[in-house]
Coordinates of C-alpha atoms and ligand atoms in Angstrom, one line a residue:
M1 CA 0.3 -0.1 0.0
A2 CA 2.8 2.6 1.0
L3 CA 4.1 2.0 -2.4
R4 CA 0.4 2.4 -4.1
I5 CA -0.6 5.7 -3.1
P6 CA 2.2 7.8 -4.8
S7 CA 2.3 6.7 -7.4
L8 CA -1.9 7.6 -8.0
R9 CA -0.9 10.4 -6.8
R10 CA 1.3 11.2 -9.7
A11 CA -1.3 9.5 -11.6
A12 CA -3.2 11.8 -10.4
R13 CA -2.1 14.4 -12.2
W14 CA -2.3 13.8 -15.6
V15 CA -6.3 14.3 -14.5
P16 CA -6.9 17.9 -15.9
A17 CA -5.0 17.1 -19.1
L18 CA -6.7 13.8 -20.2
C19 CA -10.3 16.0 -18.7
V20 CA -8.8 18.6 -21.4
T21 CA -8.2 16.7 -23.8
L22 CA -11.7 14.6 -23.8
A23 CA -13.2 18.2 -24.1
M24 CA -11.5 19.6 -27.4
L25 CA -12.1 16.2 -28.8
A26 CA -16.3 16.7 -28.2
L27 CA -16.0 20.3 -28.9
A28 CA -14.6 19.3 -31.8
G29 CA -17.3 17.6 -33.0
C30 CA -19.3 20.3 -32.4
S31 CA -21.1 22.2 -35.5
P32 CA -23.7 24.8 -35.4
D33 CA -26.0 22.9 -38.8
G34 CA -25.8 19.3 -40.5
Y35 CA -23.2 20.3 -42.7
P36 CA -19.9 21.0 -40.3
Q37 CA -16.4 22.2 -41.9
T38 CA -14.7 18.5 -41.4
T39 CA -13.2 16.3 -44.0
L40 CA -14.8 13.0 -42.3
A41 CA -17.9 13.6 -43.7
P42 CA -17.4 14.0 -47.6
K43 CA -19.9 15.3 -49.5
A44 CA -18.6 15.2 -53.2
D45 CA -16.6 13.2 -55.5
F46 CA -13.2 15.4 -55.1
A47 CA -14.1 14.5 -51.8
E48 CA -14.4 11.4 -50.9
L49 CA -11.4 10.3 -53.1
L50 CA -9.6 12.4 -50.7
D51 CA -11.6 10.1 -47.9
Q52 CA -10.2 6.7 -49.3
V53 CA -7.0 7.6 -49.4
F54 CA -7.2 8.9 -46.0
R55 CA -9.3 6.1 -44.9
R56 CA -6.6 3.7 -46.1
S57 CA -3.4 5.0 -44.6
F58 CA -5.5 5.8 -41.1
Q59 CA -6.2 1.8 -41.4
L60 CA -2.6 0.3 -41.8
A61 CA -2.1 2.9 -39.6
T62 CA -4.0 1.7 -36.6
I63 CA -3.1 -1.8 -37.5
V64 CA 0.6 -0.8 -37.4
F65 CA 0.5 0.4 -33.7
F66 CA -1.7 -2.2 -32.1
L67 CA 0.6 -4.9 -33.8
V68 CA 4.5 -2.5 -32.6
E69 CA 2.3 -1.4 -29.4
G70 CA 1.5 -4.9 -28.7
A71 CA 4.6 -6.4 -29.3
L72 CA 6.1 -3.6 -26.9
V73 CA 3.9 -4.4 -24.1
W74 CA 4.2 -7.8 -24.7
A75 CA 7.8 -7.3 -24.7
L76 CA 8.0 -5.0 -21.3
F77 CA 5.8 -7.9 -19.5
R78 CA 8.2 -11.4 -20.6
F79 CA 11.0 -9.7 -20.3
R80 CA 10.9 -7.6 -17.0
G81 CA 13.3 -8.1 -14.6
K82 CA 13.1 -9.8 -11.5
P83 CA 15.4 -9.3 -8.0
G84 CA 18.1 -11.7 -7.7
D85 CA 18.3 -12.2 -12.1
A86 CA 21.5 -12.8 -13.7
E87 CA 22.5 -9.9 -16.4
P88 CA 20.5 -10.4 -19.5
E89 CA 23.1 -11.3 -22.4
Q90 CA 24.4 -8.3 -24.0
N91 CA 23.9 -8.3 -27.6
H92 CA 25.0 -5.3 -30.0
G93 CA 23.0 -5.4 -33.3
N94 CA 20.9 -8.2 -35.0
T95 CA 20.9 -7.6 -38.9
V96 CA 18.1 -9.9 -39.9
L97 CA 15.8 -8.2 -37.3
E98 CA 17.1 -4.9 -38.9
V99 CA 16.8 -5.8 -42.2
V100 CA 12.9 -7.0 -42.0
W101 CA 11.8 -3.7 -40.0
T102 CA 13.7 -1.7 -42.9
A103 CA 11.5 -4.2 -45.6
I104 CA 8.0 -3.8 -43.4
P105 CA 7.6 -0.1 -43.7
A106 CA 9.0 0.2 -47.2
V107 CA 6.3 -2.4 -48.5
I108 CA 3.7 -0.5 -46.0
L109 CA 4.6 2.8 -47.6
V110 CA 3.7 1.7 -51.1
F111 CA 0.3 0.5 -50.4
I112 CA 0.3 4.3 -49.2
A113 CA 2.2 5.3 -52.4
V114 CA 0.3 4.4 -54.8
P115 CA -2.9 5.3 -53.7
T116 CA -1.8 8.4 -53.4
V117 CA -0.2 9.2 -56.6
Q118 CA -3.6 7.8 -58.2
T119 CA -5.6 10.0 -56.2
I120 CA -2.7 13.6 -57.2
F121 CA -3.5 12.1 -60.7
K122 CA -7.6 12.2 -61.0
T123 CA -7.9 15.5 -59.1
A124 CA -5.8 16.9 -60.8
E125 CA -7.1 16.3 -64.1
V126 CA -9.3 18.7 -66.3
P127 CA -13.2 17.8 -65.9
T128 CA -14.2 17.3 -69.6
D129 CA -18.5 16.3 -68.7
N130 CA -19.6 19.6 -70.0
P131 CA -18.6 21.3 -66.1
L132 CA -19.9 24.8 -65.2
V133 CA -16.9 27.4 -64.9
I134 CA -16.7 29.4 -61.9
E135 CA -13.6 32.1 -61.7
V136 CA -12.5 32.5 -58.3
T137 CA -10.5 35.6 -57.2
G138 CA -9.2 36.0 -53.5
H139 CA -9.2 39.1 -52.1
Q140 CA -8.4 40.5 -48.5
W141 CA -10.7 39.2 -47.1
W142 CA -13.7 38.1 -49.5
W143 CA -14.1 35.8 -52.1
E144 CA -15.4 36.4 -55.4
F145 CA -17.4 34.1 -57.6
R146 CA -17.8 34.6 -61.6
Y147 CA -19.8 32.6 -63.7
P148 CA -19.0 33.3 -67.5
E149 CA -21.5 30.8 -68.5
Y150 CA -24.1 33.6 -67.6
N151 CA -22.2 36.3 -67.2
L152 CA -22.8 36.3 -63.9
V153 CA -20.5 37.6 -60.5
T154 CA -21.1 37.8 -56.7
A155 CA -19.3 37.6 -53.4
G156 CA -19.2 35.5 -50.0
D157 CA -21.9 32.4 -51.0
M158 CA -20.7 30.6 -54.0
H159 CA -24.3 29.0 -55.6
V160 CA -23.1 25.6 -57.3
P161 CA -26.4 23.1 -59.0
T162 CA -25.7 19.7 -57.9
G163 CA -25.1 16.7 -60.5
R164 CA -23.1 19.3 -62.3
T165 CA -19.1 19.1 -62.3
V166 CA -18.1 23.1 -60.9
D167 CA -14.4 23.7 -62.6
L168 CA -13.4 26.2 -60.8
R169 CA -10.4 28.9 -62.3
M170 CA -8.9 30.2 -59.2
T171 CA -6.7 33.4 -58.8
T172 CA -6.2 36.1 -56.1
G173 CA -6.5 39.3 -56.5
D174 CA -3.7 40.9 -54.0
V175 CA -1.8 38.3 -51.8
L176 CA -1.8 34.1 -51.5
H177 CA -5.4 32.5 -50.1
S178 CA -5.9 29.2 -50.2
F179 CA -9.7 28.0 -51.1
W180 CA -11.2 25.4 -49.1
T181 CA -14.5 23.3 -48.6
P182 CA -13.9 20.4 -46.6
Q183 CA -16.8 18.3 -47.6
L184 CA -16.6 19.0 -50.8
A185 CA -12.5 19.3 -51.7
G186 CA -9.2 19.9 -51.2
K187 CA -7.9 23.2 -50.3
R188 CA -5.9 24.7 -53.4
D189 CA -3.8 27.8 -52.8
V190 CA -4.5 31.0 -54.9
F191 CA -1.9 32.9 -56.6
P192 CA -0.7 36.1 -58.5
K193 CA -1.1 36.4 -61.9
R194 CA -1.4 32.4 -62.3
D195 CA -4.6 30.3 -62.6
N196 CA -5.0 26.7 -60.5
R197 CA -7.5 25.0 -60.9
L198 CA -9.9 22.9 -58.7
W199 CA -13.3 20.7 -59.7
F200 CA -15.9 19.3 -57.8
K201 CA -19.4 17.2 -58.3
T202 CA -21.8 17.2 -55.2
E203 CA -25.3 15.0 -55.7
T204 CA -26.6 16.6 -51.9
P205 CA -28.3 20.0 -51.9
G206 CA -27.0 22.2 -49.0
T207 CA -24.8 24.8 -47.2
Y208 CA -20.9 24.0 -47.0
P209 CA -19.1 25.9 -45.0
G210 CA -16.0 27.1 -46.1
Q211 CA -12.1 29.0 -45.1
C212 CA -9.1 30.5 -46.8
A213 CA -6.6 28.2 -45.5
E214 CA -3.6 30.4 -46.1
F215 CA -2.8 33.0 -43.6
C216 CA -3.4 36.0 -45.5
G217 CA -3.1 39.1 -43.3
T218 CA -5.2 40.0 -40.1
Q219 CA -8.3 38.9 -40.9
H220 CA -6.7 35.9 -42.5
A221 CA -9.6 34.1 -39.8
R222 CA -12.6 36.0 -41.0
M223 CA -12.6 35.1 -44.4
A224 CA -14.7 32.3 -44.7
F225 CA -17.7 31.5 -47.7
Q226 CA -20.0 28.8 -48.3
V227 CA -20.5 27.3 -51.1
I228 CA -24.6 26.4 -51.4
A229 CA -25.7 22.9 -53.1
Q230 CA -29.2 23.4 -54.9
A231 CA -31.0 21.4 -57.0
P232 CA -30.8 22.6 -61.0
A233 CA -34.0 24.1 -60.6
D234 CA -33.4 25.8 -57.2
F235 CA -29.6 27.2 -58.8
D236 CA -31.5 28.5 -61.7
A237 CA -34.0 30.3 -60.4
W238 CA -31.5 32.3 -58.2
R239 CA -29.3 32.8 -61.2
V240 CA -32.5 34.3 -62.5
G241 CA -33.1 36.4 -59.2
L242 CA -29.3 37.6 -59.0
A243 CA -29.7 38.5 -62.7
A244 CA -32.6 40.4 -61.9
V245 CA -31.3 42.6 -59.1
S246 CA -29.8 45.4 -59.6
A247 CA -30.4 49.3 -58.2
P248 CA -33.9 49.4 -57.9
A249 CA -34.4 52.8 -60.4
D250 CA -33.3 49.9 -63.2
S251 CA -35.6 48.0 -62.5
G252 CA -38.9 50.0 -61.1
A253 CA -37.8 53.2 -59.3
P254 CA -38.9 52.6 -55.8
A255 CA -41.4 56.1 -54.6
P256 CA -39.1 59.1 -55.0
D257 CA -39.8 60.0 -50.8
S258 CA -38.7 56.5 -49.5
L259 CA -36.3 54.7 -47.6
V260 CA -35.2 52.8 -50.3
A261 CA -34.9 55.5 -52.8
R262 CA -33.3 57.8 -49.7
G263 CA -30.8 54.9 -49.7
Q264 CA -30.3 54.6 -52.9
Q265 CA -29.0 58.2 -53.4
L266 CA -26.4 58.1 -50.0
F267 CA -25.3 54.9 -51.8
A268 CA -24.7 56.6 -54.9
T269 CA -23.5 60.7 -53.2
K270 CA -21.4 58.4 -50.3
A271 CA -18.7 56.7 -51.5
C272 CA -20.5 53.3 -51.9
V273 CA -20.5 53.6 -55.5
G274 CA -17.0 53.7 -56.1
C275 CA -15.2 49.9 -53.9
H276 CA -19.4 48.1 -54.8
A277 CA -20.9 47.3 -57.8
V278 CA -25.0 46.4 -57.0
S279 CA -25.7 44.6 -60.5
A280 CA -24.2 41.4 -61.0
V281 CA -24.6 41.3 -64.7
G282 CA -21.3 41.3 -66.2
A283 CA -20.7 43.8 -63.5
P284 CA -16.3 44.5 -63.0
T285 CA -14.4 43.4 -60.3
M286 CA -14.4 46.1 -57.8
V287 CA -12.6 47.2 -54.6
G288 CA -15.0 45.5 -52.8
P289 CA -17.3 42.9 -53.1
N290 CA -20.4 42.9 -55.7
L291 CA -23.5 44.0 -53.8
A292 CA -26.0 42.6 -55.2
G293 CA -28.5 39.9 -53.7
V294 CA -26.7 41.6 -50.8
G295 CA -29.7 41.8 -49.2
S296 CA -30.3 37.7 -49.3
R297 CA -27.5 36.1 -48.0
S298 CA -26.8 34.4 -44.8
D299 CA -24.2 36.5 -43.8
I300 CA -21.8 39.7 -43.8
A301 CA -18.3 40.4 -43.7
S302 CA -17.3 37.1 -44.7
G303 CA -18.9 34.9 -42.7
W304 CA -18.0 36.9 -39.5
L305 CA -21.8 38.3 -39.4
P306 CA -25.3 37.0 -39.4
N307 CA -26.5 39.5 -42.1
T308 CA -29.2 40.9 -39.8
D309 CA -30.4 44.6 -39.9
E310 CA -28.5 45.4 -36.3
N311 CA -25.4 43.8 -37.6
L312 CA -25.8 45.7 -40.9
A313 CA -25.8 49.3 -39.2
R314 CA -22.6 47.8 -37.2
W315 CA -20.7 47.7 -39.5
L316 CA -21.5 50.6 -42.0
K317 CA -21.2 52.5 -38.5
N318 CA -17.5 51.4 -38.3
P319 CA -16.2 48.7 -40.7
Q320 CA -12.7 49.3 -38.7
A321 CA -14.7 48.1 -35.8
V322 CA -15.8 45.1 -36.6
K323 CA -13.1 43.8 -38.7
S324 CA -10.0 45.8 -38.5
G325 CA -7.9 46.4 -41.6
V326 CA -10.6 46.3 -44.0
L327 CA -10.1 48.7 -47.3
M328 CA -13.9 49.8 -46.5
P329 CA -13.0 52.9 -44.5
N330 CA -16.0 55.1 -41.8
L331 CA -18.1 57.3 -43.7
G332 CA -19.0 59.2 -40.7
L333 CA -22.8 57.8 -41.6
T334 CA -25.4 58.9 -39.3
D335 CA -27.8 56.7 -37.7
E336 CA -30.8 58.1 -40.2
E337 CA -28.3 57.7 -42.6
I338 CA -27.5 53.6 -41.5
T339 CA -31.2 52.5 -41.7
A340 CA -31.7 53.7 -45.1
L341 CA -28.4 52.3 -46.8
I342 CA -29.3 49.3 -44.7
A343 CA -33.7 49.8 -46.8
Y344 CA -31.9 49.7 -49.7
L345 CA -29.3 46.6 -49.1
R346 CA -32.4 44.7 -48.7
S347 CA -34.0 45.7 -51.8
L348 CA -30.8 44.4 -53.6
S349 CA -32.1 41.0 -52.3
V350 CA -32.9 37.5 -54.6
V351 CA -36.2 36.6 -54.8
P352 CA -37.3 33.8 -53.3
A353 CA -34.8 33.6 -51.3
P354 CA -31.4 31.3 -52.1
G355 CA -31.9 27.8 -51.9
A356 CA -34.8 27.8 -49.1
V357 CA -36.2 25.2 -50.8
A358 CA -33.1 23.1 -51.4
M359 CA -31.8 23.8 -47.5
T360 CA -34.8 22.4 -45.3
A361 CA -36.3 20.1 -47.2
T362 CA -32.8 17.8 -47.5
G363 CA -32.0 18.0 -44.1
N364 CA -28.4 16.3 -44.0
Ligands
CUA1 CU1 -7.1 34.6 -47.4 CU2 -6.3 33.6 -45.8

C-alpha cells in the first residue's frame, strides 16, 4: 500500500490534462448545423477520393500501431527483471531483425504511396463532362465568384447546381489565399498571375462552410465563405433572380420619398458606389464585394456576422471596429443614413431567398 498511494497521486496529476484533451475532442465534434466544416463527412466526388486515401492510411496505421505497441507491451512484461535475476545476455545489432524492420515499413509505404499518387493525378485532371466554370478570386478578405456562362458575378456565397461538375479557375487579386471547403474538395492555394484549378461534383443540396486556409493578413480567420449546392431548378431560380437584382431605379424606381430611394441616393453620393457594384450582370471586379443579392445573403463580412439589420448597422457605422484592417473606411454615417442604406441593401435581395426550399427539404 505504501508504494501505491504515491503512484496514484502521480497519476492524478494527469487528470486535468486528460479532461482538457477529451473536452477538445468532444468540442471538435460540435457544429452549428448539419454541414460541419470537416473532411470526415465528404459530400462530393473530389472529397470522397481524398477520404478514401485517408481511410486507407488510417487503417494501415491502426494495424501497425496495435502490432508494434502490442509487441512492446508484451516484451515489457515477458522480460521484466525480477530481484535476484542474473544480468541478461548483451547484444549489439541483429542483421536479420534490422533488414526485416526496414523492409516491412517499405512495403507498407508502397501500399500508401500508390493510391496517394493515383489520387493526385486523378484530382489534377481537367473535367470534360460539360462542367460549370466558376472563376474564383481571393481578396483581402472576401471571395469573388464569377460565372462566365451566365455573365454573373457574386461574392461570399458560391452557388452551385447539384449533379453537375463545377470547374473552378482560381486566382487572387492581392496576396496568397487558399480556397477550402472540407466537405467538397481539398485545399487549393491561389497565386497572383496564375490560374489554379479545382473541380468537384456534389449530389447533396446543402450549405457547405468554407474557409481561407492560407494566412493572408490580419483578418485571415474571417475570410470564410459558403458553397450553396442547389438542385438545378433552384440554382436556375437563384441565377435568374440574381440577374434581376440591380439598382431599383433600373427595374422600376422606388417611390421617390421612400426609405429605399433615400438609401439609393446615399449609396451614390457617400462613396459606396466607388467600391461596390450593385448589379451582378457583367460587373467588373471592384475594390469591395459585389452587392447584388446582398440583402438575402446569410451573412456579411465574409461569414463573420449573420446578415441582420443590427449587424449591418454595426458594420456601416464603423467597419474597422467590426473587422479591423478591411479596406472599407468609416464614412461617418448618421443613424438615419444607416437606416436608409440598410433599406436599400435589403432591396437588393434575390427573390425567392436562395436555396430556401432545397436546404430545408433535404436536411443532412
Ligand atoms: Cu485569405 Cu487567409
